[in-house]
Every structure is written in C-alpha cells, then in structure tokens.
mmCIF file with all atom_site columns, C-alpha atoms in Angstrom:
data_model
loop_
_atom_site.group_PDB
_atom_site.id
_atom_site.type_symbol
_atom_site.label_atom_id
_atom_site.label_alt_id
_atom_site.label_comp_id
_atom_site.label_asym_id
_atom_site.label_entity_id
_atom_site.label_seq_id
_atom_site.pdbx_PDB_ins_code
_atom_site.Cartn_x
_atom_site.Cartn_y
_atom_site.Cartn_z
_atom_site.occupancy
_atom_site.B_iso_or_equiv
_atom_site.pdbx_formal_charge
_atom_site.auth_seq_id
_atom_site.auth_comp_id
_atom_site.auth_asym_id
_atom_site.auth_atom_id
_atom_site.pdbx_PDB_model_num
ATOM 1   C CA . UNK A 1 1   ? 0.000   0.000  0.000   1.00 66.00 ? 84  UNK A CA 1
ATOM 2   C CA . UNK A 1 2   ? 3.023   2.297  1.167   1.00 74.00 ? 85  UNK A CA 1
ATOM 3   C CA . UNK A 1 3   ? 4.002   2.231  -2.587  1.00 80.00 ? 86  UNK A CA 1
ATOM 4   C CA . UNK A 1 4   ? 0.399   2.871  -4.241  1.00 76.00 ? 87  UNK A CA 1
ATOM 5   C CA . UNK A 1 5   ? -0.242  5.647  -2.241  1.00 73.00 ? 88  UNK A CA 1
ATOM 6   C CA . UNK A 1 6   ? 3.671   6.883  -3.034  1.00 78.00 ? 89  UNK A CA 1
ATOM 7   C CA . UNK A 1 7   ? 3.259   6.465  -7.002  1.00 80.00 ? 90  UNK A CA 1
ATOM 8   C CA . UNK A 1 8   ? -0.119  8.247  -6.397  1.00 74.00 ? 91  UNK A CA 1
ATOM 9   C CA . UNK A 1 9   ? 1.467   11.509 -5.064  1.00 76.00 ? 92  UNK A CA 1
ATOM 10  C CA . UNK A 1 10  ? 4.212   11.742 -7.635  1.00 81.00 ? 93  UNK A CA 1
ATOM 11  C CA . UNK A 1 11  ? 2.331   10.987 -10.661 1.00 77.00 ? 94  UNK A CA 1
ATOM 12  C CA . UNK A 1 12  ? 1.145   14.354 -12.665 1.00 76.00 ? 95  UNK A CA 1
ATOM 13  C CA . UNK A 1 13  ? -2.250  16.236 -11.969 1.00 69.00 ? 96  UNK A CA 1
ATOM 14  C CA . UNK A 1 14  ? -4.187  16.786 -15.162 1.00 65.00 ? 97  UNK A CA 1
ATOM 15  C CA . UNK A 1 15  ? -5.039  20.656 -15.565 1.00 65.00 ? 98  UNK A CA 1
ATOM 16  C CA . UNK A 1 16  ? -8.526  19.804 -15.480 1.00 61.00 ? 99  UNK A CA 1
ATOM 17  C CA . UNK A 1 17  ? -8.374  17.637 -12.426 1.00 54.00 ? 100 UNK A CA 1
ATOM 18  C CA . UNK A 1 18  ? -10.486 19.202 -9.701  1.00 55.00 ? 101 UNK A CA 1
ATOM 19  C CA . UNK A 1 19  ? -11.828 16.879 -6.777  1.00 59.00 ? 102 UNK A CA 1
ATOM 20  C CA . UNK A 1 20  ? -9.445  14.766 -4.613  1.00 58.00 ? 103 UNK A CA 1
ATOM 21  C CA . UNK A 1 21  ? -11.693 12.031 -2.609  1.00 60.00 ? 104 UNK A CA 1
ATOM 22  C CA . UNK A 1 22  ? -9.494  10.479 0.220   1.00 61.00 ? 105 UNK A CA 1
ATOM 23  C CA . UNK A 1 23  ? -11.328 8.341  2.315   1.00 59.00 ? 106 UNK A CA 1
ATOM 24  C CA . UNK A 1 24  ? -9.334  7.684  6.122   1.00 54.00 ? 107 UNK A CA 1
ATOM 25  C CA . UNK A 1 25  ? -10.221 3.984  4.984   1.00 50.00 ? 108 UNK A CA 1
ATOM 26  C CA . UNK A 1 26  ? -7.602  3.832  3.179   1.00 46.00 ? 109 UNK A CA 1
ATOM 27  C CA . UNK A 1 27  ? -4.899  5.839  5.515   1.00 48.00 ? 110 UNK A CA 1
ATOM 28  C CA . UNK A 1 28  ? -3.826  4.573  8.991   1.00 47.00 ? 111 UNK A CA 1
ATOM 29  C CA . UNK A 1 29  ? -4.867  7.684  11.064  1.00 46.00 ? 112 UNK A CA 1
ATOM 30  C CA . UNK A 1 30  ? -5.559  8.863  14.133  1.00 49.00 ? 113 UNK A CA 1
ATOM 31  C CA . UNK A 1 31  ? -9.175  10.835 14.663  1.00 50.00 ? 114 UNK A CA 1
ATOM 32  C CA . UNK A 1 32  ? -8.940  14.615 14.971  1.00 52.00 ? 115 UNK A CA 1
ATOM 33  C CA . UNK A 1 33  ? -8.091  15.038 11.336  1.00 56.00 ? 116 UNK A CA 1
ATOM 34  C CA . UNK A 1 34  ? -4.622  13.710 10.985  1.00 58.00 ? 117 UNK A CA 1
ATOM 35  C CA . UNK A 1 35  ? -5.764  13.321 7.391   1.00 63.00 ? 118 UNK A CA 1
ATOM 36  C CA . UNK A 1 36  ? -6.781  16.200 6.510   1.00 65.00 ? 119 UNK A CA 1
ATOM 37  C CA . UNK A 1 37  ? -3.696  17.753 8.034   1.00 71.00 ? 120 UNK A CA 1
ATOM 38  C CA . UNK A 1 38  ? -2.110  15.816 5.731   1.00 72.00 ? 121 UNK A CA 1
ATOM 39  C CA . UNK A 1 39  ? -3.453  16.506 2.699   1.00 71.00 ? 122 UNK A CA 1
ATOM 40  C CA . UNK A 1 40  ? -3.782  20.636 3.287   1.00 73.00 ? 123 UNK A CA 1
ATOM 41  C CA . UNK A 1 41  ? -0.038  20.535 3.549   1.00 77.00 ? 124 UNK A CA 1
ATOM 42  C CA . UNK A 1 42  ? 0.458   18.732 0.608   1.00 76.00 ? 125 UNK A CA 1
ATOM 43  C CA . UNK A 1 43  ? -2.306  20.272 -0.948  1.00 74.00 ? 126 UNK A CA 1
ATOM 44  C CA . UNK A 1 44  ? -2.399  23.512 0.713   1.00 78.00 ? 127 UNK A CA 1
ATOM 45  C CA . UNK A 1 45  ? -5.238  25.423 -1.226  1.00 75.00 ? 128 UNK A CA 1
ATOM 46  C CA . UNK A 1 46  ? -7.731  21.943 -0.804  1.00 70.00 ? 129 UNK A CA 1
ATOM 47  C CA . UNK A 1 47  ? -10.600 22.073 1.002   1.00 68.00 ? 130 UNK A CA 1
ATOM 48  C CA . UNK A 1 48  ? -11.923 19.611 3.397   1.00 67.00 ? 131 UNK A CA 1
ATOM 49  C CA . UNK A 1 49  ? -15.410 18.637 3.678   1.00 69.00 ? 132 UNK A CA 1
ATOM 50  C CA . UNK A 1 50  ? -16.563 16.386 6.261   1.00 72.00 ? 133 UNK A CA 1
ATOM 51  C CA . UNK A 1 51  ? -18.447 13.460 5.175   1.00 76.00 ? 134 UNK A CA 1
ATOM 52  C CA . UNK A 1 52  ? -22.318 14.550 5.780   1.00 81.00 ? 135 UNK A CA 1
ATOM 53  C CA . UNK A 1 53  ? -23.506 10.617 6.909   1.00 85.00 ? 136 UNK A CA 1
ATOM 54  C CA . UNK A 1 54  ? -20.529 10.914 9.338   1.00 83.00 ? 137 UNK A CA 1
ATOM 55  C CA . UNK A 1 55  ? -22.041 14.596 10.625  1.00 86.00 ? 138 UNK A CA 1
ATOM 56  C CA . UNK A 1 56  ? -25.453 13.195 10.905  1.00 90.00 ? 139 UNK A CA 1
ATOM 57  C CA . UNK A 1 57  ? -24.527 10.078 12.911  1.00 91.00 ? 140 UNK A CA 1
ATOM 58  C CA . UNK A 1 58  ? -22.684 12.430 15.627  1.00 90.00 ? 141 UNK A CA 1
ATOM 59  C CA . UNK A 1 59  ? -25.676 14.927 16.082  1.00 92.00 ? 142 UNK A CA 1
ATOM 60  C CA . UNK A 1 60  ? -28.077 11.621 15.889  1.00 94.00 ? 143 UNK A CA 1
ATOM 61  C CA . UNK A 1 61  ? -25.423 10.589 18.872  1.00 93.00 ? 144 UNK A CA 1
ATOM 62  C CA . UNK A 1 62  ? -25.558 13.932 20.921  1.00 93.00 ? 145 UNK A CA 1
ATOM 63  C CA . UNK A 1 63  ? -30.007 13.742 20.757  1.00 96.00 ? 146 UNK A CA 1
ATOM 64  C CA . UNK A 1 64  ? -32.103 11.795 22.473  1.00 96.00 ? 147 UNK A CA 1
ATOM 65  C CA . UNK A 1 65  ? -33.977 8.426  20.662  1.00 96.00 ? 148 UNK A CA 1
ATOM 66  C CA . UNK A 1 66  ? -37.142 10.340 20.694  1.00 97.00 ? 149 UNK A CA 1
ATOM 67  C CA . UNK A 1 67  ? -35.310 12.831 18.654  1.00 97.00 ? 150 UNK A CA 1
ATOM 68  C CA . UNK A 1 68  ? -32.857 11.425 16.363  1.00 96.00 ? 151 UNK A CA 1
ATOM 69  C CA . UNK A 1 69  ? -35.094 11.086 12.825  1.00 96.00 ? 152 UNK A CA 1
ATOM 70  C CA . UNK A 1 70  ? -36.534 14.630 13.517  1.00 97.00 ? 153 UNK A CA 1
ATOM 71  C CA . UNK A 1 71  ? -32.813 15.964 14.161  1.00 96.00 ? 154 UNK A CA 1
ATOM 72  C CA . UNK A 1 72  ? -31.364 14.144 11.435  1.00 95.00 ? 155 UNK A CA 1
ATOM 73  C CA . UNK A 1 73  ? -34.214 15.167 8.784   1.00 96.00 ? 156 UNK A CA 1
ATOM 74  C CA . UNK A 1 74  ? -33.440 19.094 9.791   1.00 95.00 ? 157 UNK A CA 1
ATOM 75  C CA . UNK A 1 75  ? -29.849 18.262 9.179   1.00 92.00 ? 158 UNK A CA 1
ATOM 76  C CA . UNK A 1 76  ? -30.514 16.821 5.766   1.00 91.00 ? 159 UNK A CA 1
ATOM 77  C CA . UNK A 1 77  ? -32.093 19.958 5.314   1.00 92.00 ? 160 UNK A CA 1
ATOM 78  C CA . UNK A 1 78  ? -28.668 21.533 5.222   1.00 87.00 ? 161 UNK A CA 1
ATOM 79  C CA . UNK A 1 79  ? -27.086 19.592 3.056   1.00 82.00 ? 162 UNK A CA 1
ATOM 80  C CA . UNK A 1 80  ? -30.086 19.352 0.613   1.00 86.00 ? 163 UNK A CA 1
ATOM 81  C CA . UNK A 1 81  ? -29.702 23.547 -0.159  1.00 85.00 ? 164 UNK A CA 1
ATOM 82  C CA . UNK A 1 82  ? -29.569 24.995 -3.492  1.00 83.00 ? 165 UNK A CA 1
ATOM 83  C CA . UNK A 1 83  ? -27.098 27.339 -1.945  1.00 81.00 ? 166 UNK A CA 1
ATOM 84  C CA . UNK A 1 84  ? -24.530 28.647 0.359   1.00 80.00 ? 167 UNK A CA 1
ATOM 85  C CA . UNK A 1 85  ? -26.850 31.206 1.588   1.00 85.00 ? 168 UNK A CA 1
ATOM 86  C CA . UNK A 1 86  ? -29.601 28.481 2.124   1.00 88.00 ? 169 UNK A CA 1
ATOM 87  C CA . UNK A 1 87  ? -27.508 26.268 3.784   1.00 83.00 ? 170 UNK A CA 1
ATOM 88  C CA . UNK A 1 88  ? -25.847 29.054 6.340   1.00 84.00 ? 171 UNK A CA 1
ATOM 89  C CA . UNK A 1 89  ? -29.922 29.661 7.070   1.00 90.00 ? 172 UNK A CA 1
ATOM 90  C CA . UNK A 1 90  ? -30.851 26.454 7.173   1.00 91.00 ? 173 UNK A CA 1
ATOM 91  C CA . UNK A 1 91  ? -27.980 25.501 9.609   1.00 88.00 ? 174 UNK A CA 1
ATOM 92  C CA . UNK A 1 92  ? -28.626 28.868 11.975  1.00 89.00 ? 175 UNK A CA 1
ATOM 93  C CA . UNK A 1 93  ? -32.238 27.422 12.217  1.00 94.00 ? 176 UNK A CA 1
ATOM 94  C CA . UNK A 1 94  ? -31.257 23.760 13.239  1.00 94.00 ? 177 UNK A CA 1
ATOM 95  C CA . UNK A 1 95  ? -29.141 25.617 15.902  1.00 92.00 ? 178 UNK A CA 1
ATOM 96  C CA . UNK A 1 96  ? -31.908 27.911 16.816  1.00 94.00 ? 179 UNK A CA 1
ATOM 97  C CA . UNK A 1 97  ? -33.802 24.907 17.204  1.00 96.00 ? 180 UNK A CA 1
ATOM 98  C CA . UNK A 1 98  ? -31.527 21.905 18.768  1.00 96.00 ? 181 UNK A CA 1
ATOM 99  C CA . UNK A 1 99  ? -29.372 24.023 20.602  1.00 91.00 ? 182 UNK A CA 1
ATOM 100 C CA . UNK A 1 100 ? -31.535 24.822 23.246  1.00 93.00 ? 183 UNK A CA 1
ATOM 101 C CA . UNK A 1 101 ? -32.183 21.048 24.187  1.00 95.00 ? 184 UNK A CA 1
ATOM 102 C CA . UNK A 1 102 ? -29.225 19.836 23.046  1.00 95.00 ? 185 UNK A CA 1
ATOM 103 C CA . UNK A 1 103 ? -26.015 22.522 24.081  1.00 92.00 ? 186 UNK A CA 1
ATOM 104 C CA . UNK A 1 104 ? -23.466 19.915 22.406  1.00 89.00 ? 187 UNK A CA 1
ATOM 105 C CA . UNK A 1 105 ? -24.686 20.169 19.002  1.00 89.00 ? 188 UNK A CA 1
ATOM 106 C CA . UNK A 1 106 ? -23.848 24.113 19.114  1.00 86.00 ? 189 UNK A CA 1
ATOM 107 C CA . UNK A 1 107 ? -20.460 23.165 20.305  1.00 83.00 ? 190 UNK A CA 1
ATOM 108 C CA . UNK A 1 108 ? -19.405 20.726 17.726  1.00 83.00 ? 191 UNK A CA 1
ATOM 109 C CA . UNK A 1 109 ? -21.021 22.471 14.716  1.00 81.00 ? 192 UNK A CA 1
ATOM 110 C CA . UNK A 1 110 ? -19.579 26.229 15.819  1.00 74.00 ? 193 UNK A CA 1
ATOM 111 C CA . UNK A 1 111 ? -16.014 24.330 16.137  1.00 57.00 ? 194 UNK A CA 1
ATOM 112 C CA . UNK A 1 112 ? -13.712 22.798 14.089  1.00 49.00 ? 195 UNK A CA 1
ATOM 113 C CA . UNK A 1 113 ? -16.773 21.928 10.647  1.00 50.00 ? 196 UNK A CA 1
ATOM 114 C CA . UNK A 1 114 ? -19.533 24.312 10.852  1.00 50.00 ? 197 UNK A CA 1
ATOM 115 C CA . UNK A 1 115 ? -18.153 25.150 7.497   1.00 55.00 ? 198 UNK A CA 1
ATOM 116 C CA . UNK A 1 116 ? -16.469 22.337 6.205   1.00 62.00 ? 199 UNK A CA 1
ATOM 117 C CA . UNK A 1 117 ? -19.708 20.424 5.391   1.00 63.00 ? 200 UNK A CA 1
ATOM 118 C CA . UNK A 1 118 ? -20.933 23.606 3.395   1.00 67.00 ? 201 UNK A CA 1
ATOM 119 C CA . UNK A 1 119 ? -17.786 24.088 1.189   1.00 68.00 ? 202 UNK A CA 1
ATOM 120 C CA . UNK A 1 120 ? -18.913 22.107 -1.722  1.00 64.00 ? 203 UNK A CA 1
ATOM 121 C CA . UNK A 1 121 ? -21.034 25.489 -1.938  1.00 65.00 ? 204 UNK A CA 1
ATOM 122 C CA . UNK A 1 122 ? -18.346 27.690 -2.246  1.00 61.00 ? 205 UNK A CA 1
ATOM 123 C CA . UNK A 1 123 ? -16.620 28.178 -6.030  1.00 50.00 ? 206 UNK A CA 1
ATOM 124 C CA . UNK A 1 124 ? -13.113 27.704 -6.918  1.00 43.00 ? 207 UNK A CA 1
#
C-alpha cells in the first residue's frame, strides 16, 4: 500500500483535475483530522469537507432516541440547499432549534466543521 499511495502523489495532476476524494479507509490515522492535516499541507489550497452521513450520525449521537429522525431530517435539510446562503440559514435554524435542548450540538457544529460540510457550496 506504502508504494500505491507513493506512485499516487508523484504521478502528474491533469489541468482539469479538480476533486481529490481520500477516504481515512484507506490511511492509517488517528481521529482529529490527521488526514486532513495531511493533505492541506500537501495540498495547501484543498478544502476539506466532512463526510455529511458521518455529521449526521454524531448529532443523531448527541439527541435523544425520541429525537434522532426529527434531528437528522433538519440536518438533511442543510445539506439538501440549493445554496450557500440556504444552507448558512438552514444551519442557523437547526441551531436555533436543537441548541436549546441539546447545548453539544452548538459546540461541535460552531467548532472545528460548521463550514467544512458547506464548502462544496463555495466556487473555486
């Protein structure tokens, strides 16, 4: 694998290439984005977006049992936006709304990813 991934960073980037997808199944990492570390310094203009099913299974894990499908369904919400602007409403009204019960949520979404889920929004 050490050699795959090696060939893979020295081979030559198309002009037109624009997504990277590296899945952390593939990497031996440690949580708190080792990989994305990673990448940003060998890739220091990508942007990171964290996996959405990922994001959804941590707020489903910070709610309740009663609440999980309604709390997941407003976060879908998010993601499903036509736009950035959308989105950053959508997501201030999920706050608005699970917040209050729920403290946590507030805290991991204003850290480290409130905007890494919404980048696929923004342009190159």
């Amino acid at each position: 694998m050490k050699n795959e991934i090696e060939a893979y960073h020295n081979r030559k980037i198309k002009k037109d290439f624009v997504v990277l997808y590296c899945d952390a199944t593939y990497l031996t990492v440690r949580r708190d984005s080792v990989a994305k570390e990673a990448l940003t310094y060998i890739y220091p203009k990508a942007k990171h977006q964290t996996c959405w099913r990922h994001l959804i299974r941590n707020i489903e894990n910070k709610v309740r049992a009663k609440d999980k499908l309604e709390a997941a369904k407003d976060a879908k919400l998010i993601y499903n936006s036509d736009n950035i602007d959308i989105a950053e409403k959508r997501l201030a009204e999920f706050l608005t709304k699970w917040s209050r019960k729920y403290p946590k949520l507030r805290k991991m979404l204003e850290g480290k990813i409130i905007y890494s889920p919404l980048c696929y929004f923004q342009k190159q």
